[in-house]
Tab-separated table of C-alpha atoms in Angstrom:
chain	number	residue	atom	x	y	z
A	275	MET	CA	9.722	133.910	17.884
A	276	SER	CA	9.872	137.353	19.481
A	277	ILE	CA	12.094	138.409	22.402
A	278	ASP	CA	10.932	139.305	25.901
A	279	PRO	CA	12.733	142.556	26.873
A	280	ASP	CA	13.437	141.069	30.305
A	281	LEU	CA	15.713	138.501	28.616
A	282	LEU	CA	18.049	141.357	27.663
A	283	ARG	CA	17.927	143.228	30.955
A	284	GLY	CA	20.846	141.549	32.712
A	285	PHE	CA	23.368	141.773	29.881
A	286	PRO	CA	26.102	144.459	29.899
A	287	VAL	CA	25.326	145.690	26.397
A	288	VAL	CA	21.868	146.875	27.459
A	289	SER	CA	22.429	147.574	31.156
A	290	ALA	CA	22.655	151.326	30.555
A	291	LEU	CA	19.528	151.490	28.375
A	292	SER	CA	16.085	152.593	29.456
A	293	ALA	CA	13.156	150.179	29.542
A	294	GLU	CA	11.827	151.777	26.356
A	295	GLU	CA	15.154	151.350	24.571
A	296	ARG	CA	15.379	147.699	25.657
A	297	ARG	CA	11.898	147.157	24.279
A	298	SER	CA	12.947	148.679	20.951
A	299	LEU	CA	15.856	146.230	20.789
A	300	ALA	CA	13.668	143.298	21.760
A	301	ASP	CA	10.929	144.178	19.283
A	302	ALA	CA	13.464	144.217	16.438
A	303	ALA	CA	14.982	140.830	17.355
A	304	SER	CA	13.886	137.257	16.898
A	305	LEU	CA	14.559	134.302	19.185
A	306	ARG	CA	16.504	131.405	17.660
A	307	PRO	CA	16.793	128.120	19.563
A	308	LEU	CA	19.734	125.866	18.685
A	309	ARG	CA	20.455	122.185	19.185
A	310	ALA	CA	23.882	120.949	20.246
A	311	ASN	CA	26.344	121.091	17.317
A	312	GLU	CA	23.930	123.124	15.172
A	313	ALA	CA	25.622	125.739	12.988
A	314	VAL	CA	24.786	129.419	13.396
A	315	PHE	CA	26.835	130.599	10.407
A	316	VAL	CA	29.849	129.521	8.361
A	317	HIS	CA	33.123	131.305	7.750
A	318	GLY	CA	32.986	133.380	4.568
A	319	GLU	CA	29.210	133.607	4.303
A	320	PRO	CA	27.812	137.150	3.975
A	321	ALA	CA	27.290	138.594	7.458
A	322	THR	CA	23.559	139.272	7.407
A	323	GLU	CA	22.719	138.891	11.110
A	324	LEU	CA	23.991	139.914	14.522
A	325	CYS	CA	23.528	137.309	17.248
A	326	LEU	CA	23.560	137.739	21.032
A	327	VAL	CA	23.918	134.593	23.145
A	328	LEU	CA	21.032	134.356	25.621
A	329	SER	CA	21.779	130.859	26.909
A	330	GLY	CA	24.164	128.019	26.132
A	331	ARG	CA	27.664	128.293	24.663
A	332	ILE	CA	28.741	128.921	21.087
A	333	LYS	CA	32.080	127.837	19.619
A	334	LEU	CA	33.697	130.130	17.045
A	335	SER	CA	36.333	128.366	14.978
A	336	LYS	CA	38.415	128.787	11.859
A	337	ALA	CA	40.368	126.357	9.704
A	338	GLY	CA	44.034	126.093	10.616
A	339	TRP	CA	47.005	125.479	8.341
A	340	ALA	CA	46.990	121.767	7.414
A	341	ARG	CA	45.354	120.772	10.696
A	342	ASP	CA	42.023	120.684	12.487
A	343	PRO	CA	40.099	123.953	13.010
A	344	VAL	CA	41.292	126.336	15.716
A	345	ILE	CA	38.758	127.564	18.275
A	346	LEU	CA	39.033	131.342	18.347
A	347	ARG	CA	36.824	131.680	21.403
A	348	ILE	CA	33.786	130.313	23.191
A	349	ALA	CA	30.927	132.801	23.464
A	350	HIS	CA	28.940	132.779	26.701
A	351	PRO	CA	25.543	134.288	27.600
A	352	GLY	CA	25.591	138.056	27.132
A	353	GLU	CA	28.232	137.951	24.382
A	354	PHE	CA	27.795	138.751	20.689
A	355	LEU	CA	28.963	136.587	17.824
A	356	GLU	CA	31.128	138.474	15.320
A	357	LEU	CA	30.186	141.879	16.721
A	358	GLY	CA	32.592	143.740	14.454
A	359	ARG	CA	30.916	142.321	11.355
A	360	SER	CA	27.646	143.973	12.326
A	361	LEU	CA	29.141	147.438	11.935
A	362	ARG	CA	30.503	147.061	8.405
A	363	PRO	CA	29.749	144.899	5.329
A	364	GLY	CA	31.628	141.667	4.777
A	365	GLY	CA	31.617	137.971	5.434
A	366	TYR	CA	31.707	136.108	8.718
A	367	GLY	CA	35.266	135.691	9.953
A	368	ALA	CA	34.625	132.361	11.673
A	369	THR	CA	32.249	129.407	11.829
A	370	ALA	CA	29.885	129.316	14.815
A	371	ASN	CA	28.416	126.110	16.262
A	372	ALA	CA	26.441	125.474	19.434
A	373	LEU	CA	28.358	123.385	21.979
A	374	CYS	CA	25.068	122.559	23.696
A	375	GLY	CA	21.446	123.603	23.483
A	376	ALA	CA	21.362	127.395	23.205
A	377	GLU	CA	19.192	130.409	22.458
A	378	LEU	CA	20.166	133.493	20.487
A	379	ALA	CA	18.644	136.930	20.026
A	380	VAL	CA	19.059	137.706	16.319
A	381	TRP	CA	18.906	141.030	14.483
A	382	PRO	CA	19.319	141.554	10.720
A	383	THR	CA	22.473	143.646	10.337
A	384	GLN	CA	20.648	146.439	8.526
A	385	VAL	CA	18.133	146.651	11.351
A	386	TRP	CA	20.928	146.641	13.941
A	387	ARG	CA	22.715	149.530	12.244
A	388	ARG	CA	19.500	151.514	12.306
A	389	LEU	CA	19.045	150.771	16.004
A	390	VAL	CA	22.589	151.942	16.755
A	391	ASP	CA	21.751	155.260	15.094
A	392	GLU	CA	18.456	155.552	16.962
A	393	ILE	CA	19.827	154.557	20.404
A	394	PRO	CA	23.170	156.382	20.907
A	395	ALA	CA	23.681	154.813	24.349
A	396	ILE	CA	24.430	151.492	22.665
A	397	MET	CA	27.730	152.665	21.153
A	398	PRO	CA	29.766	153.014	24.378
A	399	CYS	CA	28.668	149.514	25.385
A	400	LEU	CA	29.652	148.095	21.978
A	401	ALA	CA	33.032	149.815	22.161
A	402	GLU	CA	33.641	148.289	25.598
A	403	LEU	CA	32.693	144.820	24.346
A	404	LEU	CA	34.977	145.119	21.317
A	405	GLU	CA	37.826	146.249	23.556
A	406	GLN	CA	37.259	143.274	25.844
A	407	GLU	CA	37.271	140.870	22.876
A	408	LEU	CA	40.555	142.388	21.674
A	409	ASN	CA	42.113	142.164	25.140
A	410	ASP	CA	41.064	138.519	25.448
A	411	ALA	CA	42.498	137.713	22.010
A	412	GLN	CA	45.777	139.431	22.866
A	413	HIS	CA	45.986	137.571	26.170
A	414	ARG	CA	45.507	134.219	24.436
A	415	PHE	CA	48.095	135.147	21.812
A	416	VAL	CA	50.634	135.842	24.556
A	417	GLU	CA	49.817	132.492	26.167
A	418	ILE	CA	50.326	130.573	22.915
A	419	ALA	CA	53.510	132.474	22.086
A	420	SER	CA	55.166	132.239	25.493
A	421	LEU	CA	53.823	129.251	27.439
A	422	ASP	CA	54.376	125.528	27.029
A	423	VAL	CA	51.346	123.358	26.323
A	424	PRO	CA	50.547	122.211	29.893
A	425	ARG	CA	50.453	125.778	31.152
A	426	ARG	CA	48.257	126.807	28.196
A	427	ILE	CA	45.823	124.014	29.064
A	428	ALA	CA	45.816	125.050	32.732
A	429	HIS	CA	45.099	128.675	31.811
A	430	ALA	CA	42.278	127.633	29.482
A	431	LEU	CA	40.639	125.472	32.142
A	432	LEU	CA	40.886	128.223	34.769
A	433	ARG	CA	39.378	130.726	32.343
A	434	LEU	CA	36.463	128.391	31.602
A	435	VAL	CA	35.935	127.753	35.323
A	436	HIS	CA	35.671	131.513	35.814
A	437	GLN	CA	33.294	131.939	32.861
A	438	ALA	CA	31.156	128.829	33.222
A	439	GLY	CA	31.957	127.126	36.515
A	440	ARG	CA	29.247	125.399	38.549
A	441	LYS	CA	30.066	124.502	42.142
A	442	GLU	CA	29.606	120.891	43.184
A	443	GLU	CA	30.540	119.018	46.332
A	444	ALA	CA	33.675	117.607	44.714
A	445	GLY	CA	34.822	120.788	42.972
A	446	ILE	CA	33.807	123.140	40.166
A	447	ARG	CA	32.441	121.716	36.934
A	448	ILE	CA	32.753	123.492	33.593
A	449	ASP	CA	29.057	123.747	32.864
A	450	PHE	CA	28.907	122.798	29.187
A	451	PRO	CA	30.158	119.894	27.065
A	452	LEU	CA	33.882	120.267	26.388
A	453	SER	CA	35.662	117.508	24.504
A	454	LYS	CA	39.394	116.939	24.605
A	455	GLN	CA	39.472	117.826	20.907
A	456	ASP	CA	37.783	121.148	21.719
A	457	LEU	CA	40.377	121.836	24.402
A	458	ALA	CA	43.174	121.013	21.946
A	459	ALA	CA	41.684	123.382	19.364
A	460	LEU	CA	41.354	126.082	22.019
A	461	THR	CA	44.981	125.840	23.162
A	462	GLY	CA	46.785	125.236	19.880
A	463	THR	CA	47.911	121.666	20.511
A	464	THR	CA	46.998	118.081	19.648
A	465	LEU	CA	44.374	115.709	20.985
A	466	PHE	CA	47.149	113.319	22.067
A	467	THR	CA	48.879	115.990	24.155
A	468	VAL	CA	45.641	117.103	25.822
A	469	SER	CA	44.675	113.506	26.614
A	470	ARG	CA	48.079	112.751	28.110
A	471	THR	CA	48.112	115.950	30.188
A	472	LEU	CA	44.576	115.554	31.537
A	473	THR	CA	45.197	111.894	32.382
A	474	CYS	CA	48.270	112.916	34.395
A	475	TRP	CA	46.282	115.583	36.246
A	476	GLU	CA	43.401	113.206	36.927
A	477	ARG	CA	45.822	110.720	38.494
A	478	ARG	CA	47.115	113.509	40.735
A	479	GLY	CA	43.577	114.399	41.817
A	480	LEU	CA	43.401	117.812	40.180
A	481	LEU	CA	40.628	116.905	37.764
A	482	ALA	CA	37.891	114.395	37.188
A	483	GLY	CA	36.443	114.056	33.740
A	484	GLY	CA	34.397	112.075	31.335
A	485	ARG	CA	34.092	112.039	27.580
A	486	ARG	CA	32.757	115.605	27.332
A	487	THR	CA	32.872	117.018	30.846
A	488	VAL	CA	35.549	118.425	33.156
A	489	LEU	CA	35.396	118.756	36.952
A	490	VAL	CA	38.214	120.784	38.513
A	491	ARG	CA	38.787	119.364	41.970
A	492	ASP	CA	41.763	121.472	43.086
A	493	ILE	CA	41.738	125.098	41.887
A	494	PRO	CA	44.870	126.186	43.861
A	495	ALA	CA	46.902	123.302	42.436
A	496	LEU	CA	45.741	124.051	38.898
A	497	THR	CA	46.588	127.724	39.421
A	498	ASN	CA	50.079	126.722	40.572
A	499	LEU	CA	50.511	124.663	37.405
A	500	ALA	CA	49.377	127.590	35.254
A	501	THR	CA	52.035	129.850	36.778
A	502	ALA	CA	54.823	127.276	37.120
A	503	THR	CA	58.186	128.092	35.560
A	504	GLU	CA	58.971	124.554	34.421
A	505	ALA	CA	57.238	122.470	31.770
A	506	SER	CA	57.802	119.038	33.317
A	507	PHE	CA	54.547	119.021	35.323
A	508	GLY	CA	52.496	117.989	32.271
A	509	ALA	CA	54.447	114.797	31.624
């Protein structure tokens, strides 16, 4: 399926482009719908496509040392998957799976490289996106290296509220399926620890959740937990 140029209009990577340049990008792309849990690509496979998330959420993960896969990041609408791989040959550095129903704009990597040459205004946008990805990765590294598990979980939930929060009468819901195992893989801990921590916070009225959904009921309290100096609040 082809791409409507208007689908690209609101995304930062094309915000500085002219209508004609957006049409060139759209004409070269195809639309790929995904079902929940469907794979986009697998770690180590040759990187033959560049994918932009149009809707839904995509989980990028990589096998850990003698444990379950680690979630490197969750890609939201307007974000590329493995952007760096589109600019040089090689294999995918992670496995990508849809967390829910999603749509991608997909370009063959050879076509994308040609478009970058033909539309110079793309490069500053790509550089900004790569810098943002690096900053986010560094920020998460600092969290894992310096914070105890409860504070890491609090930071992750606040980040997801900011990226994908939907206001409801009782609070702000993270607007895509998020299992406790996903949250453990995102914060570098175990399913048991996440379950115990979330249960404690639910009893205190900070959260309400189900099997694959999280409603944050008290943002200020969760923010206080994220910045607390003691680790005992997760017990």
